[in-house]
mmCIF file of C-alpha atoms in Angstrom:
data_model
loop_
_atom_site.group_PDB
_atom_site.id
_atom_site.type_symbol
_atom_site.label_atom_id
_atom_site.label_comp_id
_atom_site.label_asym_id
_atom_site.label_seq_id
_atom_site.Cartn_x
_atom_site.Cartn_y
_atom_site.Cartn_z
ATOM 1 C CA MET J 1 -78.704 -64.793 146.319
ATOM 2 C CA ASN J 2 -78.887 -63.293 143.160
ATOM 3 C CA GLY J 3 -76.763 -59.979 143.476
ATOM 4 C CA GLY J 4 -78.181 -57.859 141.002
ATOM 5 C CA ILE J 5 -81.301 -57.842 142.393
ATOM 6 C CA ASP J 6 -80.335 -57.985 146.123
ATOM 7 C CA ALA J 7 -77.485 -55.793 145.290
ATOM 8 C CA ARG J 8 -79.715 -52.903 143.644
ATOM 9 C CA PHE J 9 -82.826 -53.482 145.217
ATOM 10 C CA GLY J 10 -82.401 -55.212 148.775
ATOM 11 C CA THR J 11 -84.655 -58.354 147.886
ATOM 12 C CA ALA J 12 -86.899 -59.189 144.440
ATOM 13 C CA ARG J 13 -89.389 -57.364 147.229
ATOM 14 C CA GLY J 14 -87.542 -54.330 147.283
ATOM 15 C CA ALA J 15 -88.072 -54.084 143.212
ATOM 16 C CA VAL J 16 -90.890 -54.958 143.216
ATOM 17 C CA ARG J 17 -92.190 -52.019 145.769
ATOM 18 C CA LEU J 18 -89.665 -50.547 143.835
ATOM 19 C CA ALA J 19 -92.407 -50.531 139.948
ATOM 20 C CA LEU J 20 -95.890 -50.367 142.579
ATOM 21 C CA SER J 21 -94.517 -47.657 144.076
ATOM 22 C CA TRP J 22 -93.283 -44.955 140.494
ATOM 23 C CA ALA J 23 -97.140 -46.655 139.952
ATOM 24 C CA GLU J 24 -99.004 -44.752 142.782
ATOM 25 C CA VAL J 25 -96.826 -41.679 142.580
ATOM 26 C CA GLY J 26 -97.688 -40.990 139.188
ATOM 27 C CA LEU J 27 -100.801 -41.555 140.218
ATOM 28 C CA GLY J 28 -101.122 -39.411 142.575
ATOM 29 C CA LEU J 29 -101.810 -42.765 145.197
ATOM 30 C CA ALA J 30 -98.790 -42.201 147.011
ATOM 31 C CA ARG J 31 -100.302 -39.643 149.712
ATOM 32 C CA MET J 32 -97.807 -37.257 149.185
ATOM 33 C CA ALA J 33 -98.682 -33.574 150.743
ATOM 34 C CA PRO J 34 -96.142 -31.053 149.821
ATOM 35 C CA PRO J 35 -94.813 -28.506 151.268
ATOM 36 C CA ASP J 36 -93.914 -24.759 151.149
ATOM 37 C CA PRO J 37 -91.427 -24.470 150.988
ATOM 38 C CA GLN J 38 -90.758 -21.120 152.702
ATOM 39 C CA GLY J 39 -92.427 -22.858 155.821
ATOM 40 C CA VAL J 40 -90.249 -25.440 156.391
ATOM 41 C CA GLN J 41 -88.750 -25.444 159.801
ATOM 42 C CA ARG J 42 -87.462 -29.107 160.606
ATOM 43 C CA LEU J 43 -86.644 -31.940 158.559
ATOM 44 C CA VAL J 44 -88.107 -35.499 159.555
ATOM 45 C CA PHE J 45 -86.879 -38.265 158.426
ATOM 46 C CA VAL J 46 -89.371 -41.694 158.987
ATOM 47 C CA CYS J 47 -88.624 -45.224 157.907
ATOM 48 C CA HIS J 48 -89.680 -48.416 159.522
ATOM 49 C CA GLY J 49 -87.316 -49.277 162.047
ATOM 50 C CA ASN J 50 -85.590 -45.006 162.862
ATOM 51 C CA ILE J 51 -82.475 -47.576 162.932
ATOM 52 C CA CYS J 52 -81.219 -47.474 159.819
ATOM 53 C CA ARG J 53 -83.025 -45.216 156.485
ATOM 54 C CA SER J 54 -83.885 -42.309 158.636
ATOM 55 C CA ALA J 55 -81.544 -42.800 161.353
ATOM 56 C CA TYR J 56 -78.602 -42.424 158.381
ATOM 57 C CA ALA J 57 -80.796 -38.968 156.401
ATOM 58 C CA ALA J 58 -81.208 -37.581 159.638
ATOM 59 C CA ALA J 59 -77.010 -37.637 160.550
ATOM 60 C CA LEU J 60 -76.468 -36.518 157.244
ATOM 61 C CA ALA J 61 -78.927 -33.833 157.298
ATOM 62 C CA ARG J 62 -77.727 -32.460 160.477
ATOM 63 C CA ARG J 63 -73.811 -32.424 159.892
ATOM 64 C CA ALA J 64 -75.132 -30.595 156.997
ATOM 65 C CA GLY J 65 -76.425 -27.828 159.795
ATOM 66 C CA TYR J 66 -80.252 -28.273 159.797
ATOM 67 C CA ARG J 67 -82.994 -29.189 162.499
ATOM 68 C CA THR J 68 -84.222 -32.602 162.088
ATOM 69 C CA ALA J 69 -85.902 -35.028 163.950
ATOM 70 C CA GLY J 70 -86.434 -38.737 163.051
ATOM 71 C CA PHE J 71 -88.631 -41.681 163.886
ATOM 72 C CA GLY J 72 -90.109 -45.383 163.287
ATOM 73 C CA LEU J 73 -93.660 -46.185 162.401
ATOM 74 C CA SER J 74 -92.906 -49.997 163.759
ATOM 75 C CA THR J 75 -90.219 -49.741 167.126
ATOM 76 C CA SER J 76 -89.446 -48.883 170.283
ATOM 77 C CA THR J 77 -87.761 -45.582 171.435
ATOM 78 C CA GLY J 78 -84.627 -45.798 172.830
ATOM 79 C CA GLN J 79 -82.773 -48.336 170.504
ATOM 80 C CA GLY J 80 -79.460 -48.101 169.118
ATOM 81 C CA ALA J 81 -78.851 -47.726 165.105
ATOM 82 C CA HIS J 82 -78.166 -50.935 163.525
ATOM 83 C CA PRO J 83 -74.998 -52.751 164.167
ATOM 84 C CA PRO J 84 -74.073 -53.752 161.104
ATOM 85 C CA LEU J 85 -75.652 -50.246 159.277
ATOM 86 C CA ALA J 86 -73.683 -48.475 161.671
ATOM 87 C CA GLU J 87 -70.358 -49.532 160.461
ATOM 88 C CA ILE J 88 -71.358 -49.228 156.851
ATOM 89 C CA ALA J 89 -71.975 -45.535 157.825
ATOM 90 C CA ALA J 90 -68.719 -45.076 160.198
ATOM 91 C CA ARG J 91 -66.691 -45.881 157.331
ATOM 92 C CA ARG J 92 -68.959 -43.454 154.851
ATOM 93 C CA GLY J 93 -67.854 -41.406 157.632
ATOM 94 C CA VAL J 94 -70.774 -40.701 159.424
ATOM 95 C CA ALA J 95 -71.023 -41.816 162.832
ATOM 96 C CA LEU J 96 -73.756 -42.667 164.543
ATOM 97 C CA ASP J 97 -72.797 -44.200 168.059
ATOM 98 C CA ASP J 98 -74.905 -41.480 169.535
ATOM 99 C CA HIS J 99 -78.486 -42.317 167.536
ATOM 100 C CA ARG J 100 -81.259 -43.762 168.851
ATOM 101 C CA SER J 101 -84.747 -44.471 167.913
ATOM 102 C CA THR J 102 -88.468 -42.746 168.478
ATOM 103 C CA ALA J 103 -91.531 -44.849 168.381
ATOM 104 C CA LEU J 104 -94.000 -42.163 166.581
ATOM 105 C CA ALA J 105 -95.791 -42.812 169.512
ATOM 106 C CA ASP J 106 -93.011 -40.736 171.935
ATOM 107 C CA PHE J 107 -93.072 -38.702 168.781
ATOM 108 C CA VAL J 108 -93.809 -34.967 169.490
ATOM 109 C CA PRO J 109 -94.831 -32.790 166.185
ATOM 110 C CA GLN J 110 -93.680 -29.169 165.260
ATOM 111 C CA SER J 111 -95.552 -26.499 163.961
ATOM 112 C CA GLY J 112 -92.936 -26.136 160.005
ATOM 113 C CA ASP J 113 -91.977 -30.262 160.449
ATOM 114 C CA LEU J 114 -91.787 -32.118 156.759
ATOM 115 C CA LEU J 115 -92.470 -36.194 156.959
ATOM 116 C CA ILE J 116 -90.222 -37.241 154.563
ATOM 117 C CA ALA J 117 -90.934 -41.220 154.447
ATOM 118 C CA MET J 118 -88.808 -44.028 152.437
ATOM 119 C CA GLU J 119 -91.888 -45.747 151.630
ATOM 120 C CA VAL J 120 -94.838 -44.999 149.574
ATOM 121 C CA ARG J 121 -96.253 -46.585 152.592
ATOM 122 C CA HIS J 122 -95.259 -44.803 155.290
ATOM 123 C CA LEU J 123 -96.898 -41.841 153.558
ATOM 124 C CA ARG J 124 -100.350 -43.813 153.664
ATOM 125 C CA ARG J 125 -100.153 -44.117 157.721
ATOM 126 C CA LEU J 126 -98.465 -41.048 158.253
ATOM 127 C CA SER J 127 -102.322 -39.713 156.159
ATOM 128 C CA THR J 128 -103.988 -41.505 158.842
ATOM 129 C CA ASP J 129 -102.463 -40.439 161.714
ATOM 130 C CA GLU J 130 -104.368 -38.021 163.679
ATOM 131 C CA ARG J 131 -101.462 -36.102 165.152
ATOM 132 C CA LEU J 132 -99.839 -36.434 160.921
ATOM 133 C CA ARG J 133 -102.140 -35.926 158.718
ATOM 134 C CA HIS J 134 -102.076 -32.019 158.605
ATOM 135 C CA LEU J 135 -97.805 -32.099 157.966
ATOM 136 C CA PRO J 136 -96.356 -31.841 154.629
ATOM 137 C CA ARG J 137 -94.668 -35.534 153.593
ATOM 138 C CA THR J 138 -93.156 -36.470 150.678
ATOM 139 C CA LEU J 139 -90.150 -39.034 149.930
ATOM 140 C CA LEU J 140 -87.036 -38.570 149.989
ATOM 141 C CA GLY J 141 -85.891 -41.043 146.635
ATOM 142 C CA CYS J 142 -87.584 -38.316 144.953
ATOM 143 C CA PHE J 143 -84.863 -36.166 145.078
ATOM 144 C CA LEU J 144 -82.412 -38.526 143.441
ATOM 145 C CA VAL J 145 -81.574 -38.212 139.854
ATOM 146 C CA PRO J 146 -83.964 -40.268 138.348
ATOM 147 C CA PRO J 147 -86.379 -40.418 141.259
ATOM 148 C CA LEU J 148 -86.425 -43.769 143.358
ATOM 149 C CA PRO J 149 -89.436 -43.316 145.277
ATOM 150 C CA HIS J 150 -89.144 -46.601 147.719
ATOM 151 C CA LEU J 151 -86.035 -47.033 149.146
ATOM 152 C CA HIS J 152 -85.979 -50.471 150.698
ATOM 153 C CA ASP J 153 -84.719 -51.381 154.060
ATOM 154 C CA PRO J 154 -81.441 -52.539 154.198
ATOM 155 C CA TYR J 155 -82.120 -54.299 157.917
ATOM 156 C CA GLU J 156 -80.225 -57.245 158.018
ATOM 157 C CA LEU J 157 -79.756 -57.555 154.169
ATOM 158 C CA SER J 158 -76.486 -57.773 152.378
ATOM 159 C CA ALA J 159 -73.825 -55.323 153.356
ATOM 160 C CA ALA J 160 -73.610 -54.401 149.178
ATOM 161 C CA TYR J 161 -77.406 -53.269 149.245
ATOM 162 C CA THR J 162 -76.564 -51.465 152.792
ATOM 163 C CA GLU J 163 -73.941 -49.922 150.862
ATOM 164 C CA THR J 164 -75.933 -48.889 147.683
ATOM 165 C CA CYS J 165 -79.518 -47.537 149.877
ATOM 166 C CA LEU J 166 -76.791 -45.624 151.898
ATOM 167 C CA ALA J 167 -75.123 -44.671 148.217
ATOM 168 C CA ARG J 168 -78.677 -43.075 147.706
ATOM 169 C CA ILE J 169 -79.796 -41.168 151.002
ATOM 170 C CA GLU J 170 -76.014 -39.511 150.268
ATOM 171 C CA GLN J 171 -77.427 -38.723 146.812
ATOM 172 C CA ALA J 172 -80.700 -37.588 147.774
ATOM 173 C CA VAL J 173 -80.323 -35.735 150.995
ATOM 174 C CA PRO J 174 -78.291 -32.347 149.187
ATOM 175 C CA ARG J 175 -81.408 -31.745 146.809
ATOM 176 C CA LEU J 176 -83.654 -32.566 149.565
ATOM 177 C CA LEU J 177 -81.486 -29.720 151.690
ATOM 178 C CA SER J 178 -81.178 -26.756 148.736
ATOM 179 C CA ARG J 179 -84.766 -26.768 148.777
ATOM 180 C CA PHE J 180 -85.841 -26.140 152.635
ATOM 181 C CA PRO J 181 -83.252 -23.475 153.540
ATOM 182 C CA SER J 182 -85.312 -22.029 155.650
ATOM 183 C CA ALA J 183 -84.997 -25.387 157.786
ATOM 184 C CA ARG J 184 -81.152 -24.940 158.625
ATOM 185 C CA ALA J 185 -79.975 -24.397 161.894
ATOM 186 C CA ALA J 186 -79.199 -20.951 163.225
#
């Protein structure tokens, strides 16, 4: 395993997807739909399985007092967080014991939702979904400095990359929260 690329990007494919996502965002092809910050009432984190990245991001935002939801684009409802990721999250002080995945088909959108994806390809899928395409959407990695518009899925990847991915999410979530104070729970 290539420790440099694998620890920083998950896989060589993750590094390539990051490069491509910078191009897509830069050229305006990422299908982001900017929100009205005052209109955002709930932060909805989206990834592939809703058992790693979106679960962790939602837990961080909830712990900070924000209304959250999440779903996976290719999952079934009711799965717990990915055990290796949940163990690392617990060591980082974030419990995912109660997390249960939500499938796209079971997600109920609300007025005021902001969809926050982990990858540009997630944005493409969201923009074509009849129930969701009218909602604003963005990439969590765009809240990093510098921006990383692709947060590669740590599912079944190395502990080193999982740590990297979770650290990036930890850095991005507070910046996201500062932009949308109207999503703070009452």
